[in-house]
Short mmCIF file of C-alpha atoms in Angstrom, two decimals:
data_model
loop_
_atom_site.label_atom_id
_atom_site.label_comp_id
_atom_site.label_asym_id
_atom_site.label_seq_id
_atom_site.Cartn_x
_atom_site.Cartn_y
_atom_site.Cartn_z
CA MET A 275 -17.34 16.74 12.58
CA THR A 276 -14.94 15.36 9.98
CA PRO A 277 -16.11 11.93 8.77
CA HIS A 278 -13.79 9.02 9.33
CA PRO A 279 -11.78 7.83 6.31
CA GLU A 280 -13.36 4.77 4.71
CA TYR A 281 -11.61 1.92 2.90
CA ILE A 282 -12.46 -1.19 0.96
CA LEU A 283 -10.24 -4.18 1.65
CA THR A 284 -10.05 -7.02 -0.86
CA LEU A 285 -8.01 -10.18 -0.53
CA SER A 286 -7.55 -13.71 -1.76
CA CYS A 287 -5.52 -16.56 -0.30
CA HIS A 288 -5.46 -20.31 0.27
CA ASP A 289 -8.62 -21.25 2.17
CA GLN A 290 -7.98 -22.05 5.82
CA ARG A 291 -9.60 -21.69 9.21
CA GLY A 292 -9.51 -18.36 11.00
CA ILE A 293 -9.06 -15.91 8.11
CA VAL A 294 -12.08 -13.77 8.95
CA HIS A 295 -11.05 -13.74 12.63
CA ARG A 296 -7.50 -12.64 11.77
CA VAL A 297 -8.55 -9.91 9.36
CA SER A 298 -11.19 -8.60 11.76
CA GLY A 299 -8.61 -8.63 14.55
CA PHE A 300 -6.14 -6.68 12.43
CA LEU A 301 -8.75 -4.01 11.76
CA ALA A 302 -9.83 -3.86 15.40
CA THR A 303 -6.26 -3.36 16.64
CA HIS A 304 -5.89 -0.52 14.15
CA GLY A 305 -8.99 1.29 15.37
CA CYS A 306 -11.19 0.34 12.42
CA ASN A 307 -14.93 -0.37 12.39
CA ILE A 308 -16.32 -2.82 9.82
CA ILE A 309 -19.29 -1.43 7.89
CA ASP A 310 -20.04 -4.46 5.71
CA SER A 311 -18.30 -7.68 4.77
CA ALA A 312 -18.59 -10.48 2.22
CA GLN A 313 -16.53 -13.62 1.78
CA PHE A 314 -16.45 -16.79 -0.31
CA GLY A 315 -14.48 -20.00 -0.07
CA ASP A 316 -14.16 -21.84 -3.40
CA ALA A 317 -14.12 -25.59 -2.76
CA GLU A 318 -12.83 -26.22 -6.28
CA SER A 319 -9.82 -23.90 -6.33
CA GLN A 320 -9.31 -24.03 -2.54
CA LEU A 321 -9.07 -20.25 -2.53
CA PHE A 322 -10.74 -17.79 -0.16
CA PHE A 323 -11.96 -14.34 -1.23
CA MET A 324 -13.03 -11.39 0.93
CA ARG A 325 -14.26 -7.82 0.58
CA MET A 326 -14.62 -5.58 3.64
CA HIS A 327 -15.80 -1.99 3.80
CA PHE A 328 -14.59 -0.28 6.97
CA ALA A 329 -14.00 3.10 8.61
CA ALA A 330 -10.67 4.05 10.20
CA GLU A 331 -11.79 5.70 13.44
CA ASP A 332 -8.48 6.10 15.33
CA PRO A 333 -6.84 9.39 14.29
CA ALA A 334 -3.52 8.14 15.68
CA VAL A 335 -3.37 5.49 12.91
CA THR A 336 -2.33 7.25 9.72
CA ASP A 337 -3.12 6.12 6.19
CA GLY A 338 0.53 5.24 5.70
CA ASP A 339 0.63 3.19 8.91
CA LEU A 340 -2.51 1.30 7.94
CA ARG A 341 -1.26 0.49 4.44
CA SER A 342 2.24 -0.59 5.49
CA ASP A 343 0.93 -2.72 8.35
CA PHE A 344 -1.65 -4.33 6.07
CA ALA A 345 1.01 -5.14 3.47
CA ALA A 346 3.12 -6.80 6.17
CA PHE A 347 0.05 -8.66 7.47
CA CYS A 348 -0.72 -10.02 3.99
CA GLN A 349 2.88 -11.08 3.43
CA GLU A 350 2.99 -12.88 6.76
CA LEU A 351 -0.18 -14.87 5.99
CA GLY A 352 0.47 -15.45 2.28
CA MET A 353 -2.45 -13.28 1.16
CA THR A 354 -2.88 -11.12 -1.93
CA GLY A 355 -4.63 -8.02 -0.59
CA GLN A 356 -5.38 -4.41 -1.47
CA LEU A 357 -6.66 -1.39 0.41
CA HIS A 358 -8.74 1.05 -1.63
CA ASP A 359 -9.85 4.53 -0.61
CA ALA A 360 -13.64 4.14 -0.65
CA ARG A 361 -14.19 7.80 -1.47
CA ARG A 362 -11.81 7.96 -4.43
CA LYS A 363 -13.52 7.71 -7.80
CA PRO A 364 -11.57 5.37 -10.12
CA ARG A 365 -10.41 6.85 -13.41
CA VAL A 366 -11.99 5.14 -16.43
CA MET A 367 -11.00 5.51 -20.08
CA LEU A 368 -13.72 4.66 -22.60
CA MET A 369 -12.96 3.27 -26.06
CA VAL A 370 -15.47 3.13 -28.91
CA SER A 371 -15.66 2.74 -32.68
CA LYS A 372 -18.83 3.52 -34.68
CA ILE A 373 -21.56 1.94 -32.50
CA GLY A 374 -22.35 4.30 -29.63
CA HIS A 375 -25.17 2.95 -27.46
CA CYS A 376 -22.88 1.66 -24.69
CA LEU A 377 -20.79 4.85 -24.71
CA ASN A 378 -23.90 7.02 -24.51
CA ASP A 379 -25.33 4.93 -21.66
CA LEU A 380 -22.13 5.04 -19.59
CA LEU A 381 -21.78 8.79 -20.08
CA PHE A 382 -25.39 9.35 -18.96
CA ARG A 383 -24.85 7.22 -15.84
CA TYR A 384 -21.62 9.11 -15.12
CA ARG A 385 -23.28 12.54 -15.50
CA SER A 386 -26.25 11.41 -13.39
CA GLY A 387 -24.05 10.25 -10.53
CA LEU A 388 -25.11 6.63 -10.97
CA LEU A 389 -21.58 5.55 -11.87
CA PRO A 390 -18.95 6.67 -9.33
CA VAL A 391 -16.06 7.31 -11.73
CA GLU A 392 -13.97 10.00 -13.35
CA ILE A 393 -13.67 9.82 -17.15
CA PRO A 394 -10.51 11.63 -18.23
CA ALA A 395 -10.52 10.45 -21.86
CA ILE A 396 -12.55 8.88 -24.66
CA VAL A 397 -10.57 7.09 -27.37
CA SER A 398 -11.85 6.11 -30.80
CA ASN A 399 -10.52 4.99 -34.15
CA HIS A 400 -13.31 7.06 -35.77
CA MET A 401 -14.59 10.63 -35.37
CA ASP A 402 -18.27 9.77 -34.97
CA PHE A 403 -18.58 10.63 -31.27
CA TYR A 404 -16.30 13.63 -30.79
CA GLN A 405 -19.33 15.94 -30.39
CA LEU A 406 -20.86 13.60 -27.80
CA ALA A 407 -17.59 13.69 -25.86
CA ALA A 408 -17.50 17.48 -26.11
CA SER A 409 -21.03 17.73 -24.71
CA TYR A 410 -19.73 16.06 -21.54
CA ASN A 411 -16.53 18.17 -21.59
CA ILE A 412 -14.38 15.03 -21.89
CA PRO A 413 -11.25 15.06 -24.10
CA PHE A 414 -11.72 12.97 -27.26
CA HIS A 415 -8.67 11.26 -28.74
CA HIS A 416 -8.98 10.18 -32.36
CA LEU A 417 -6.50 7.37 -33.02
CA PRO A 418 -7.30 6.26 -36.58
CA LEU A 419 -6.45 2.78 -37.78
CA ALA A 420 -7.13 2.09 -41.45
CA ALA A 421 -8.57 -1.23 -42.53
CA GLY A 422 -5.78 -3.63 -43.38
CA ALA A 423 -3.15 -1.64 -41.47
CA ASP A 424 0.12 -3.49 -41.03
CA GLU A 425 1.39 -4.70 -37.66
CA ALA A 426 3.80 -1.80 -37.15
CA THR A 427 0.97 0.73 -37.62
CA LYS A 428 -1.29 -1.17 -35.21
CA LEU A 429 1.43 -1.34 -32.57
CA ALA A 430 2.13 2.38 -32.93
CA GLN A 431 -1.56 3.14 -32.42
CA GLU A 432 -1.66 0.87 -29.37
CA ALA A 433 1.43 2.61 -27.97
CA ARG A 434 -0.55 5.86 -28.00
CA ILE A 435 -3.35 4.09 -26.09
CA LEU A 436 -0.84 2.99 -23.44
CA ASP A 437 0.54 6.54 -23.26
CA LEU A 438 -2.96 7.87 -22.58
CA MET A 439 -3.51 5.27 -19.87
CA ASP A 440 -0.27 6.32 -18.20
CA THR A 441 -0.81 10.06 -18.64
CA HIS A 442 -4.31 9.95 -17.17
CA GLN A 443 -3.46 7.35 -14.49
CA VAL A 444 -6.27 5.13 -15.73
CA ASP A 445 -7.61 2.44 -13.38
CA LEU A 446 -9.95 0.80 -15.91
CA VAL A 447 -10.35 0.70 -19.69
CA VAL A 448 -13.84 -0.02 -21.02
CA LEU A 449 -14.22 -1.27 -24.58
CA ALA A 450 -17.67 0.18 -25.19
CA ARG A 451 -18.02 -1.50 -28.59
CA TYR A 452 -14.45 -0.77 -29.67
CA MET A 453 -14.27 -2.93 -32.77
CA GLN A 454 -10.56 -3.66 -33.05
CA ILE A 455 -8.69 -6.82 -32.08
CA LEU A 456 -6.05 -5.89 -29.51
CA SER A 457 -2.54 -7.29 -29.70
CA PRO A 458 -1.38 -9.81 -27.07
CA GLY A 459 1.01 -7.17 -25.74
CA LEU A 460 -1.74 -4.62 -25.15
CA CYS A 461 -4.00 -7.29 -23.61
CA GLU A 462 -1.20 -8.18 -21.21
CA ALA A 463 -0.64 -4.51 -20.31
CA MET A 464 -4.37 -4.19 -19.57
CA ARG A 465 -4.64 -7.49 -17.68
CA GLY A 466 -7.24 -7.24 -14.94
CA LYS A 467 -8.14 -3.63 -15.75
CA ALA A 468 -9.97 -3.75 -19.08
CA ILE A 469 -13.59 -4.82 -19.64
CA ASN A 470 -15.24 -5.69 -22.96
CA ILE A 471 -18.91 -6.18 -23.93
CA HIS A 472 -20.24 -8.46 -26.65
CA HIS A 473 -23.46 -10.14 -27.67
CA SER A 474 -23.72 -13.66 -26.29
CA PHE A 475 -24.19 -15.33 -29.68
CA LEU A 476 -20.48 -16.10 -29.92
CA PRO A 477 -19.25 -18.51 -31.04
CA SER A 478 -22.49 -19.57 -32.76
CA PHE A 479 -22.95 -16.33 -34.68
CA LYS A 480 -19.54 -14.92 -35.57
CA GLY A 481 -18.78 -12.10 -37.96
CA ALA A 482 -21.07 -9.41 -39.30
CA LYS A 483 -24.77 -8.94 -38.49
CA PRO A 484 -25.06 -11.42 -35.58
CA TYR A 485 -28.67 -10.42 -34.88
CA ALA A 486 -29.64 -11.16 -38.47
CA GLN A 487 -27.96 -14.55 -38.14
CA ALA A 488 -29.83 -15.17 -34.88
CA HIS A 489 -33.13 -14.18 -36.46
CA LYS A 490 -32.55 -16.58 -39.32
CA ARG A 491 -31.96 -19.39 -36.81
CA GLY A 492 -35.08 -18.51 -34.81
CA VAL A 493 -33.39 -17.95 -31.44
CA LYS A 494 -35.59 -17.59 -28.35
CA LEU A 495 -33.04 -15.90 -26.08
CA ILE A 496 -30.60 -13.09 -26.81
CA GLY A 497 -28.11 -11.68 -24.36
CA ALA A 498 -24.82 -9.99 -23.63
CA THR A 499 -21.62 -10.76 -21.74
CA ALA A 500 -19.20 -8.40 -20.01
CA HIS A 501 -15.78 -9.89 -19.39
CA PHE A 502 -12.17 -9.05 -18.73
CA VAL A 503 -10.04 -8.53 -21.82
CA THR A 504 -7.52 -11.25 -22.63
CA SER A 505 -5.62 -12.24 -25.76
CA ASP A 506 -8.18 -15.04 -26.24
CA LEU A 507 -10.82 -13.08 -28.14
CA ASP A 508 -14.09 -12.76 -26.16
CA GLU A 509 -13.06 -15.54 -23.78
CA GLY A 510 -11.80 -13.59 -20.74
CA PRO A 511 -13.17 -14.14 -17.21
CA ILE A 512 -16.89 -13.31 -17.21
CA ILE A 513 -18.11 -10.55 -14.89
CA GLU A 514 -21.79 -10.26 -15.81
CA GLN A 515 -24.35 -11.65 -18.27
CA ASP A 516 -28.05 -11.18 -18.94
CA VAL A 517 -30.65 -12.35 -21.46
CA GLU A 518 -34.03 -11.35 -22.87
CA ARG A 519 -36.63 -13.64 -24.38
CA VAL A 520 -37.57 -13.06 -28.02
CA ASP A 521 -40.00 -14.77 -30.36
CA HIS A 522 -40.83 -15.55 -33.97
CA ALA A 523 -42.75 -12.30 -34.51
CA MET A 524 -39.65 -10.13 -34.05
CA ASP A 525 -37.52 -9.16 -37.02
CA ALA A 526 -33.75 -8.73 -37.00
CA GLU A 527 -33.98 -4.99 -36.29
CA THR A 528 -36.13 -5.62 -33.21
CA LEU A 529 -33.68 -8.23 -31.97
CA SER A 530 -30.86 -5.77 -32.49
CA ALA A 531 -32.66 -3.05 -30.50
CA ILE A 532 -33.33 -5.44 -27.62
CA GLY A 533 -29.72 -6.62 -27.78
CA ARG A 534 -28.41 -3.07 -27.54
CA ASP A 535 -30.43 -2.49 -24.37
CA VAL A 536 -29.09 -5.68 -22.79
CA GLU A 537 -25.52 -4.77 -23.70
CA CYS A 538 -25.87 -1.36 -22.02
CA VAL A 539 -27.23 -2.79 -18.78
CA VAL A 540 -24.72 -5.63 -18.57
CA LEU A 541 -21.73 -3.38 -19.26
CA ALA A 542 -22.88 -0.75 -16.77
CA ARG A 543 -23.26 -3.36 -14.04
CA ALA A 544 -19.81 -4.79 -14.72
CA VAL A 545 -18.16 -1.37 -14.66
CA LYS A 546 -19.97 -0.34 -11.46
CA TRP A 547 -19.03 -3.55 -9.67
CA PHE A 548 -15.40 -3.20 -10.78
CA VAL A 549 -15.02 0.40 -9.59
CA GLU A 550 -16.66 -0.54 -6.28
CA HIS A 551 -14.00 -3.25 -5.90
CA ARG A 552 -16.55 -6.07 -5.94
CA VAL A 553 -14.87 -8.16 -8.66
CA LEU A 554 -12.02 -10.54 -7.79
CA GLN A 555 -10.44 -12.88 -10.32
CA ASN A 556 -10.47 -16.59 -9.57
CA GLY A 557 -8.39 -18.15 -12.34
CA ASP A 558 -10.52 -18.13 -15.50
CA LYS A 559 -13.58 -17.07 -13.49
CA THR A 560 -14.54 -14.18 -11.24
CA VAL A 561 -15.98 -13.77 -7.76
CA VAL A 562 -18.46 -10.87 -7.75
CA PHE A 563 -19.67 -9.56 -4.37
CA ASN A 564 -22.81 -7.70 -5.52
#
């Protein structure tokens, strides 16, 4: 027996009575069965957010019918909504410079089936990880950018990044320790579909060797933050964070090793939640249905 098509519905709108009833009714009249559902009403922003996973069980209702009717339903009620094919693996482009722990971790999770994605391309401004990419049979694109490059050179390099996103129909870009500041134009082009990872010492420990700076200050907690990319450096809407306790007996190298582990876990969670359509933006914050 052919399994029923499954979808994930996400929406946001002004909070009001009866939203869940109306959405459930829409699905019922289209022969759909709800598998799981989560919703949140934000008292501060007065916005309502929902994620529903459902199966379309009426063969008379085509995918096109369902999508066009849902678009009309959202327009009628003033909702911003999307329907996602639950069985389609989003296409993710990874970007990295010379620090590879996050790249290596994401590739392992991808190969192991723990991360439901397709990875059509890895982009780097260095050649350090081309052999790692080859071991996973993933095309590696070396887009060099010399230190002190002028604006025209940077914009030309970023244009090639945009071309790759378009060519490979990329749904998400992951900056897996890609150590270049992106232009406002590229940030805007990636709005809502690019995730970055950084250590959570910012802004207290800016610049080089943050773990050495933290060690010198005797920190007791270290952590990492995964967030959406915006033109405000490291200040985009936060998706996930985590911390680990440390103590006076640990040197800077130990702190760095612990920090790398935290970064890997935090970034992997954020990517997984995004590709499962669990992350909805709420102004400068996010709603995460995990």
